[in-house]
Amino acid sequence: MSLDSVAPIAGFGVALLLAPPLSRWSGQPVITMHLLIGLLTQLLSGTRMPSIFAPAHNAALACITLAAGSELVVAELRRNARSIAYISCMITLFTIACVFTAFVLVGDTLASQAGSGNSVADANLRRVQAMLAAVVAVGRSPSSAMAIVSELQAEGPLTTTMLSVTMVSDVLVILLFTAACELAHVLYSGHVLQSTRAVMTLEGTIISFCSTVAIQIGLSVVHGIALAYLCLPILDLDELRSHGRAQHGATRAPVAAVWAEEYDAPSPPPSTRASEGEEEDEEKVESVSGWVRSAAQPALLLVLGGYAFGAEALLKRLATMLSLWLYHAPWPNVDSLRLEPMLACMVGGFWLCNVLRRRTQLRRLLNTCLPPLIAFFFFTTGTAMRVHQLRLAWPFAVTVFYSRALGIFVGNYTGVALAARHAVCVGERTDEERRRGHSGPAESTCAGVQCYGWAAYVTQAGITLGLTDELAAVFPTWGPALQAPLISSVLLTQIVGPPLLKAALTYAGEAHALSPFARRPAHRPLLGSRDSMVEFADVADSPDIRRASDADSG
């Protein structure tokens, strides 16, 4: 281990110890504390994130994205499909428009004041950067939203709509980012542009661009489905452990029954006491094997996440080898084979929970391994920040933050207005909800979501930071310079966003916690929330419920 790796490892240990108390003391999210401690570690040690941490960083991001995909519930999406579509599309449209316009105006103003960067190439580069910044600004933070909802025991139309729009927006931003990266290559890359002018017309360029994006998205979706099936053996380890325990107990029960019937004795004679030590040894071996399986599940999930980010390089290598074997020459279009790892992980989580029906097992595994992975991801993101670029990029960071907030406000207001006009009020109360006490006119519900809903979408976190990492990797010449203001904007949203979300849920009357300290247990879903609806069938069919029902009927 090199000396450069010692400081980040020590800093991560300090972050695990100090981030929770600092979060309680300051009122800020724990992930913000991890981000700041990572940045402080870099400033004190003078070293950025070592390259040896990059695979673990990508694997953690894959697990976070997999968890976000698992939160997409088909039943909930169908219930409020039109209202969710209105709000998601309007927020996305106005956010991109506001951020793109503000980014271009500020960039041109700063360039004219500096007296440099006024060439046509520099102006085109600023517009490409503005396009990518606007697309990244569409991202949300499902983890932060779920944490605030859990803390406030929030329940109601705004809460349900906010969670659904947040999940759908993460899918949209990944799809848009995939298309925007391809468009940026076409608009800015010199060799692509020259070849396009030489052999293609404008229609050919558009067709080539659309086909490339469609192939990339299609391959990524297929890759995500493959990830879901590769995850099945990992989830089955838990079932195998439970089955082994049940089988071990079942094999011991008939022996005791035969002994009691044969000898009419409540306890075995002294000659069989020696077998008790063997049974204890078997139980110890079983407990050790169970512990190994429990530790193997998170490790294998991390390996699967690392594979998700390394699959593109593997696919290109296999395509090159196949071309050399068939045609004795490398395939010239091998660079067109691209896989979007975050889209694949999102599709994998969705497929696991909605098609393969493994939501309970996946959520149990994620509840075990996700907290340290989130802490590691945000800490390493802080250590990877380019501090000198942060000092120079604050005008763009503030521009992205305020223009994004404006776009969210206008988009939410317009989306709710369209939903109300088409008689699809956001969070419209059903007869069941009225019987549960959620009475009131639909117009007041729309008014509440229209007034307070925008504040629920301000926070950004893991997926957005992951897109900035990919942006810096895809465009190494100017990507890191664009990454700095985007990360700074995410940091601002992490400071301002959670208090805004708390205020929105409180003013909408959906924060049902009696006090900030009256928090429900993390493992217990809120009654009436989406989690309780999803997990009700699993809870009702549990062995404890069946035994209690049999006892009552007896």
XYZ file of C-alpha atoms in Angstrom:
554
model
C 0.000 0.000 0.000
C 1.428 3.370 -1.014
C 1.625 6.366 1.267
C -0.864 8.219 -0.931
C -3.527 5.663 0.008
C -3.012 5.968 3.769
C -4.514 9.453 4.116
C -7.790 8.660 2.268
C -8.240 5.431 4.231
C -7.675 7.231 7.527
C -9.976 10.036 6.422
C -12.712 7.547 5.554
C -12.448 6.042 9.020
C -12.784 9.510 10.527
C -15.791 10.184 8.289
C -17.549 7.028 9.470
C -17.100 8.146 13.081
C -17.767 11.884 12.823
C -20.300 12.231 10.001
C -23.393 11.047 11.966
C -22.839 13.310 15.025
C -21.910 16.243 12.802
C -25.090 15.658 10.810
C -27.224 15.700 13.956
C -25.458 18.808 15.232
C -25.700 20.795 11.986
C -29.024 19.470 10.703
C -27.460 18.598 7.343
C -27.644 15.176 5.659
C -24.987 12.615 6.487
C -23.961 12.393 2.835
C -23.121 16.102 2.870
C -20.848 15.526 5.855
C -19.078 12.685 4.027
C -18.586 14.930 1.007
C -17.138 17.761 3.106
C -14.871 15.447 5.118
C -13.561 13.978 1.864
C -12.812 17.468 0.576
C -11.125 18.373 3.869
C -9.031 15.184 3.689
C -7.793 16.204 0.262
C -6.916 19.716 1.464
C -5.017 18.456 4.519
C -3.162 15.617 2.799
C -2.599 17.312 -0.549
C -3.551 14.128 -2.432
C -6.662 13.386 -4.463
C -8.437 10.048 -4.657
C -5.913 7.314 -5.565
C -6.581 5.384 -8.742
C -6.742 2.181 -6.723
C -10.051 3.394 -5.252
C -11.682 3.956 -8.665
C -13.076 0.389 -9.112
C -14.624 0.429 -5.635
C -16.005 3.917 -6.312
C -17.688 2.702 -9.516
C -18.999 -0.434 -7.812
C -20.566 1.655 -5.039
C -22.203 3.896 -7.637
C -23.600 0.823 -9.393
C -25.197 -0.402 -6.152
C -26.714 3.043 -5.499
C -28.189 3.115 -9.011
C -29.492 -0.439 -8.591
C -31.283 0.685 -5.424
C -32.803 3.652 -7.277
C -34.145 1.339 -9.973
C -35.685 -0.929 -7.347
C -37.807 1.998 -6.113
C -39.743 2.130 -9.398
C -43.050 0.385 -8.650
C -45.226 -0.426 -11.654
C -48.494 -0.267 -9.699
C -47.729 3.214 -8.386
C -46.626 4.435 -11.804
C -49.837 3.185 -13.407
C -51.987 4.794 -10.745
C -50.669 8.343 -11.315
C -49.180 7.822 -14.770
C -50.556 10.933 -16.453
C -49.873 13.372 -13.621
C -46.357 11.981 -13.130
C -45.739 12.305 -16.878
C -46.937 15.921 -16.934
C -44.781 17.006 -13.999
C -41.697 15.027 -15.035
C -41.756 16.288 -18.627
C -42.407 19.919 -17.701
C -39.703 20.008 -15.021
C -37.233 18.359 -17.397
C -38.063 20.735 -20.245
C -37.891 23.964 -18.230
C -34.800 22.871 -16.279
C -32.869 22.191 -19.478
C -34.037 25.469 -21.020
C -33.192 27.624 -17.981
C -29.813 26.044 -17.219
C -28.698 26.035 -20.863
C -29.627 29.696 -21.369
C -28.050 30.886 -18.123
C -24.879 28.833 -18.663
C -24.359 30.252 -22.161
C -25.026 33.842 -21.060
C -22.641 33.661 -18.100
C -19.967 31.918 -20.177
C -20.131 34.491 -22.947
C -20.091 37.356 -20.428
C -17.046 36.025 -18.579
C -15.247 35.344 -21.874
C -15.872 38.878 -23.119
C -14.712 40.377 -19.818
C -11.521 38.306 -19.891
C -10.871 39.201 -23.517
C -10.149 35.584 -24.448
C -12.106 32.558 -25.573
C -14.138 34.519 -28.129
C -13.341 32.284 -31.100
C -15.983 30.204 -32.838
C -14.506 26.971 -31.465
C -14.601 28.287 -27.903
C -18.195 29.466 -28.344
C -19.204 26.046 -29.690
C -17.472 24.371 -26.770
C -19.367 26.538 -24.283
C -22.656 25.551 -25.895
C -21.773 21.870 -25.786
C -20.839 22.240 -22.114
C -24.079 24.131 -21.457
C -26.066 21.316 -23.063
C -24.408 18.663 -20.905
C -24.728 20.791 -17.751
C -28.433 21.301 -18.464
C -28.990 17.567 -18.886
C -27.110 16.709 -15.684
C -29.212 19.316 -13.836
C -32.305 17.166 -14.439
C -31.083 14.572 -11.904
C -32.647 14.130 -8.465
C -31.725 12.438 -5.184
C -33.896 9.397 -4.307
C -31.787 8.581 -1.243
C -32.177 12.070 0.239
C -35.907 12.102 -0.510
C -36.474 8.728 1.143
C -34.458 9.810 4.187
C -36.558 12.960 4.703
C -39.837 11.077 4.179
C -38.776 8.481 6.740
C -37.728 11.130 9.251
C -40.996 13.101 9.019
C -43.256 10.029 8.605
C -44.631 11.886 5.594
C -47.737 10.554 3.879
C -50.047 12.099 1.316
C -50.437 13.176 -2.321
C -47.337 15.375 -2.404
C -45.176 12.641 -0.870
C -46.387 9.973 -3.279
C -46.057 12.207 -6.332
C -42.653 13.515 -5.267
C -41.197 10.018 -4.862
C -42.580 8.836 -8.201
C -41.377 11.915 -10.099
C -37.952 11.592 -8.465
C -37.548 7.998 -9.650
C -38.837 8.730 -13.154
C -36.547 11.763 -13.442
C -33.514 9.603 -12.715
C -34.448 7.341 -15.617
C -34.988 10.358 -17.879
C -31.675 11.976 -16.976
C -29.732 8.810 -17.781
C -31.455 8.453 -21.160
C -30.922 12.139 -21.947
C -27.303 11.973 -20.829
C -26.663 9.051 -23.160
C -28.094 10.979 -26.106
C -26.361 14.238 -25.106
C -22.931 12.589 -24.980
C -23.378 11.221 -28.483
C -24.570 14.612 -29.709
C -21.585 16.293 -28.041
C -19.249 13.950 -29.919
C -20.943 14.880 -33.196
C -20.920 18.626 -32.511
C -17.452 19.020 -31.044
C -15.152 16.143 -31.953
C -13.085 17.316 -34.888
C -12.563 13.999 -36.603
C -16.216 13.055 -36.348
C -17.272 16.435 -37.694
C -14.833 16.297 -40.608
C -15.836 12.799 -41.612
C -19.468 13.777 -41.375
C -18.957 16.749 -43.695
C -17.013 14.616 -46.137
C -19.290 11.648 -46.628
C -22.619 12.493 -45.104
C -25.439 14.918 -45.644
C -27.408 16.485 -42.818
C -30.045 13.763 -43.048
C -27.364 11.100 -42.897
C -25.888 12.721 -39.814
C -29.264 12.756 -38.061
C -29.954 9.142 -39.002
C -26.497 8.080 -37.845
C -26.908 9.925 -34.551
C -30.367 8.485 -33.840
C -29.309 4.957 -34.745
C -26.207 5.191 -32.559
C -28.239 6.396 -29.587
C -30.896 3.719 -30.149
C -28.273 0.968 -30.339
C -26.528 2.245 -27.223
C -29.753 2.452 -25.222
C -30.892 -0.951 -26.489
C -27.597 -2.607 -25.579
C -27.685 -0.945 -22.160
C -31.230 -2.195 -21.507
C -30.264 -5.738 -22.511
C -27.205 -5.442 -20.301
C -29.420 -4.338 -17.401
C -31.691 -7.355 -17.826
C -28.605 -9.581 -17.847
C -27.431 -7.902 -14.623
C -30.785 -8.720 -13.022
C -30.421 -12.407 -13.828
C -26.784 -12.393 -12.690
C -27.988 -10.955 -9.381
C -30.381 -13.851 -8.770
C -27.719 -16.290 -7.449
C -26.528 -13.582 -5.052
C -30.035 -13.135 -3.662
C -30.537 -16.905 -3.487
C -27.673 -17.221 -1.001
C -29.954 -15.855 1.709
C -32.705 -18.302 0.785
C -30.171 -21.137 0.742
C -29.064 -20.256 4.265
C -32.662 -20.196 5.533
C -33.411 -23.475 3.752
C -30.332 -25.088 5.304
C -31.419 -24.101 8.800
C -34.945 -25.396 8.222
C -33.647 -28.668 6.804
C -31.244 -29.096 9.724
C -34.109 -28.670 12.189
C -36.355 -30.983 10.189
C -33.820 -33.834 10.229
C -33.475 -33.622 14.014
C -37.222 -33.682 14.756
C -37.965 -37.230 13.422
C -35.050 -38.677 15.423
C -36.453 -37.269 18.667
C -39.937 -38.546 17.808
C -38.691 -42.082 17.095
C -36.697 -42.098 20.343
C -39.716 -41.069 22.423
C -41.940 -43.649 20.748
C -39.429 -46.485 21.059
C -38.214 -45.935 24.616
C -41.100 -43.921 26.109
C -38.558 -41.563 27.689
C -38.637 -37.757 27.735
C -34.853 -37.457 27.441
C -32.166 -39.554 25.787
C -30.096 -41.939 27.924
C -26.524 -41.071 28.926
C -25.124 -43.057 26.007
C -26.535 -40.528 23.578
C -25.237 -37.471 25.425
C -22.036 -37.666 23.411
C -24.008 -36.774 20.312
C -24.950 -33.431 21.865
C -21.382 -32.221 21.416
C -21.538 -33.257 17.782
C -24.791 -31.345 17.371
C -23.211 -28.263 18.944
C -20.293 -28.580 16.547
C -22.724 -28.849 13.655
C -24.527 -25.719 14.847
C -21.215 -23.853 15.085
C -20.277 -24.941 11.586
C -23.716 -23.892 10.375
C -23.388 -20.467 12.016
C -19.931 -19.966 10.513
C -21.165 -20.951 7.059
C -24.139 -18.621 7.473
C -21.813 -15.769 8.403
C -19.661 -16.504 5.355
C -22.721 -16.442 3.121
C -23.884 -13.168 4.683
C -20.489 -11.604 4.013
C -20.367 -13.075 0.519
C -23.601 -11.391 -0.583
C -22.365 -7.762 -0.340
C -18.981 -8.757 -1.767
C -20.566 -10.449 -4.780
C -22.898 -7.484 -5.274
C -19.865 -5.187 -5.379
C -18.200 -7.475 -7.923
C -21.351 -7.344 -10.030
C -21.344 -3.546 -9.788
C -17.726 -3.436 -10.890
C -18.582 -5.674 -13.827
C -21.399 -3.287 -14.832
C -18.866 -0.483 -15.285
C -16.258 -2.701 -16.935
C -18.602 -4.449 -19.366
C -18.094 -1.853 -22.109
C -14.350 -2.451 -22.288
C -14.974 -6.205 -22.229
C -17.509 -5.911 -25.060
C -15.121 -3.870 -27.210
C -12.315 -6.353 -26.624
C -14.526 -9.292 -27.569
C -15.712 -7.478 -30.714
C -12.113 -6.751 -31.724
C -11.053 -10.365 -31.161
C -14.031 -11.640 -33.161
C -13.250 -9.249 -36.028
C -9.607 -10.329 -36.066
C -10.632 -13.981 -36.114
C -13.179 -13.568 -38.928
C -11.698 -10.808 -41.105
C -8.073 -10.666 -39.909
C -8.490 -6.943 -39.218
C -9.833 -4.918 -36.300
C -13.384 -3.628 -36.562
C -13.208 0.108 -37.453
C -16.487 0.966 -35.683
C -15.646 -0.650 -32.366
C -15.908 2.722 -30.596
C -19.610 2.857 -31.460
C -20.224 -0.034 -29.056
C -21.027 1.800 -25.850
C -22.860 0.641 -22.744
C -24.351 3.094 -20.272
C -23.609 1.415 -16.913
C -25.971 3.562 -14.845
C -28.882 2.927 -17.201
C -28.094 -0.788 -17.073
C -28.093 -0.782 -13.259
C -31.360 1.177 -13.187
C -32.974 -1.339 -15.542
C -31.520 -4.210 -13.502
C -33.068 -2.966 -10.260
C -36.419 -2.373 -11.973
C -36.381 -5.825 -13.593
C -35.475 -7.584 -10.361
C -38.311 -6.009 -8.391
C -41.142 -5.808 -10.922
C -40.547 -8.749 -13.262
C -38.608 -11.278 -11.190
C -40.459 -10.355 -7.944
C -37.351 -10.180 -5.772
C -38.070 -6.840 -4.097
C -37.981 -8.199 -0.533
C -34.676 -10.044 -0.942
C -33.040 -7.152 -2.791
C -34.213 -4.589 -0.251
C -32.922 -6.747 2.602
C -29.514 -6.984 0.956
C -29.392 -3.271 0.116
C -30.360 -2.294 3.661
C -27.306 -4.217 4.834
C -24.655 -3.003 2.422
C -25.911 0.334 1.094
C -25.121 2.684 4.052
C -21.338 2.066 4.014
C -21.318 2.145 0.211
C -23.066 5.532 0.172
C -20.597 6.832 2.748
C -17.641 5.564 0.694
C -19.003 6.979 -2.567
C -19.573 10.483 -1.228
C -16.274 10.499 0.661
C -14.286 9.489 -2.418
C -16.215 12.063 -4.442
C -15.035 14.712 -2.007
C -11.443 13.520 -2.253
C -11.656 13.558 -6.075
C -12.749 17.205 -6.309
C -10.355 19.571 -8.047
C -10.102 22.338 -5.471
C -8.410 24.876 -7.733
C -11.179 24.445 -10.291
C -13.813 24.858 -7.580
C -12.382 28.274 -6.741
C -12.559 29.315 -10.389
C -15.935 27.728 -11.137
C -18.120 29.342 -8.473
C -19.895 31.714 -10.946
C -21.015 28.742 -13.033
C -21.956 26.761 -9.911
C -24.207 29.539 -8.618
C -25.640 29.990 -12.114
C -26.519 26.302 -12.423
C -28.033 26.251 -8.931
C -30.349 29.253 -9.330
C -31.318 28.584 -12.936
C -32.095 24.977 -12.046
C -34.289 26.083 -9.121
C -36.135 28.475 -11.443
C -36.674 25.744 -14.025
C -37.989 23.349 -11.371
C -40.439 25.960 -10.052
C -41.809 26.871 -13.488
C -41.907 23.241 -14.632
C -43.717 22.015 -11.521
C -46.237 24.868 -11.711
C -46.919 24.181 -15.389
C -47.113 20.403 -14.946
C -49.624 20.611 -12.103
C -51.688 23.135 -14.073
C -51.815 20.790 -17.073
C -52.773 17.865 -14.851
C -55.589 19.887 -13.260
C -56.853 21.107 -16.641
C -57.098 17.543 -17.939
C -58.925 16.432 -14.773
C -55.986 14.356 -13.627
C -55.216 16.131 -10.406
C -51.882 15.271 -8.854
C -52.379 12.849 -6.011
C -56.156 12.821 -6.508
C -57.674 11.133 -3.490
C -59.457 7.860 -3.983
C -62.435 6.588 -2.001
C -60.107 4.422 0.057
C -57.972 7.441 1.008
C -61.078 9.403 1.987
C -62.155 6.541 4.262
C -58.693 6.674 5.842
C -59.195 10.324 6.675
C -57.612 12.117 3.704
C -60.659 14.202 2.861
C -60.699 17.442 0.969
C -61.308 18.793 -2.496
C -59.021 17.818 -5.319
C -58.419 21.459 -6.130
C -56.767 22.059 -2.773
C -54.502 19.087 -3.392
C -53.425 20.526 -6.729
C -52.884 23.924 -5.131
C -50.676 22.430 -2.432
C -48.546 20.484 -4.890
C -48.372 23.514 -7.170
C -47.193 25.816 -4.378
C -44.855 23.522 -2.442
C -43.997 20.755 -4.901
C -41.044 22.504 -6.523
C -39.106 22.483 -3.235
C -39.225 18.682 -3.167
C -37.075 18.342 -6.311
C -34.124 20.608 -5.502
C -31.779 18.060 -3.919
C -29.236 16.208 -6.060
C -26.863 13.434 -4.984
C -25.397 10.118 -6.077
C -26.669 9.632 -9.626
C -25.847 13.229 -10.571
C -22.341 12.887 -9.165
C -21.980 9.635 -11.072
C -22.912 11.405 -14.299
C -20.289 14.076 -13.621
C -17.689 11.335 -13.128
C -18.659 9.778 -16.445
C -18.606 13.210 -18.067
C -15.003 13.736 -16.979
C -14.064 10.264 -18.247
C -15.774 10.553 -21.652
C -14.377 14.043 -22.373
C -10.951 14.110 -20.676
C -9.811 17.383 -22.296
C -12.545 19.661 -20.961
C -14.773 17.317 -18.922
C -12.995 17.849 -15.558
C -13.333 21.628 -15.919
C -17.094 21.198 -16.394
C -17.295 18.671 -13.576
C -16.141 21.199 -10.965
C -19.098 23.636 -11.175
C -21.564 20.765 -11.420
C -20.216 19.168 -8.232
C -20.271 22.567 -6.525
C -23.908 22.956 -7.535
C -24.683 19.497 -6.142
C -23.044 20.523 -2.876
C -25.279 23.602 -2.734
C -28.370 21.474 -3.332
C -27.299 19.117 -0.551
C -27.140 22.066 1.858
C -30.336 23.838 0.746
C -32.440 20.971 -0.650
C -33.249 18.850 2.430
C -34.514 21.825 4.512
C -36.663 22.877 1.541
C -38.115 19.369 1.274
C -38.896 19.343 4.994
C -40.599 22.719 4.702
C -42.623 21.598 1.665
C -43.932 18.470 3.380
C -44.682 20.428 6.560
C -46.594 23.237 4.827
C -48.499 20.678 2.754
C -49.660 19.027 5.992
C -48.062 15.659 5.243
C -45.371 15.581 7.959
C -47.042 13.328 10.524
C -44.168 13.063 13.000
C -45.105 14.648 16.328
C -41.565 15.921 16.797
C -38.201 15.652 15.031
C -37.289 12.908 17.514
C -40.397 10.791 16.904
C -38.884 8.710 14.148
C -40.250 5.372 13.123
C -37.892 2.395 12.926
C -35.993 2.168 9.679
C -37.144 -1.401 9.047
C -40.827 -0.603 9.492
C -42.675 0.816 6.462
C -44.949 3.776 6.990
C -48.608 2.726 7.030
C -50.272 3.707 3.800
C -47.028 4.572 2.050
C -45.756 2.940 -1.111
C -43.369 0.715 0.847
C -46.196 -0.652 2.984
C -48.357 -1.349 -0.083
C -45.512 -3.163 -1.805
C -44.481 -5.226 1.207
C -47.968 -5.936 2.627
C -48.334 -9.233 0.789
C -44.943 -10.429 2.024
C -45.725 -9.451 5.621
C -49.199 -11.019 5.544
C -47.734 -14.296 4.301
C -44.959 -14.435 6.897
C -44.689 -17.447 9.265
C -45.422 -15.319 12.352
C -48.706 -14.062 10.905
C -49.728 -17.581 9.871
C -48.978 -18.987 13.329
C -50.938 -16.199 15.007
C -53.868 -16.793 12.664
C -53.849 -20.534 13.378
C -53.747 -19.858 17.119
C -56.739 -17.508 16.929
C -58.745 -19.933 14.821
C -57.895 -22.780 17.192
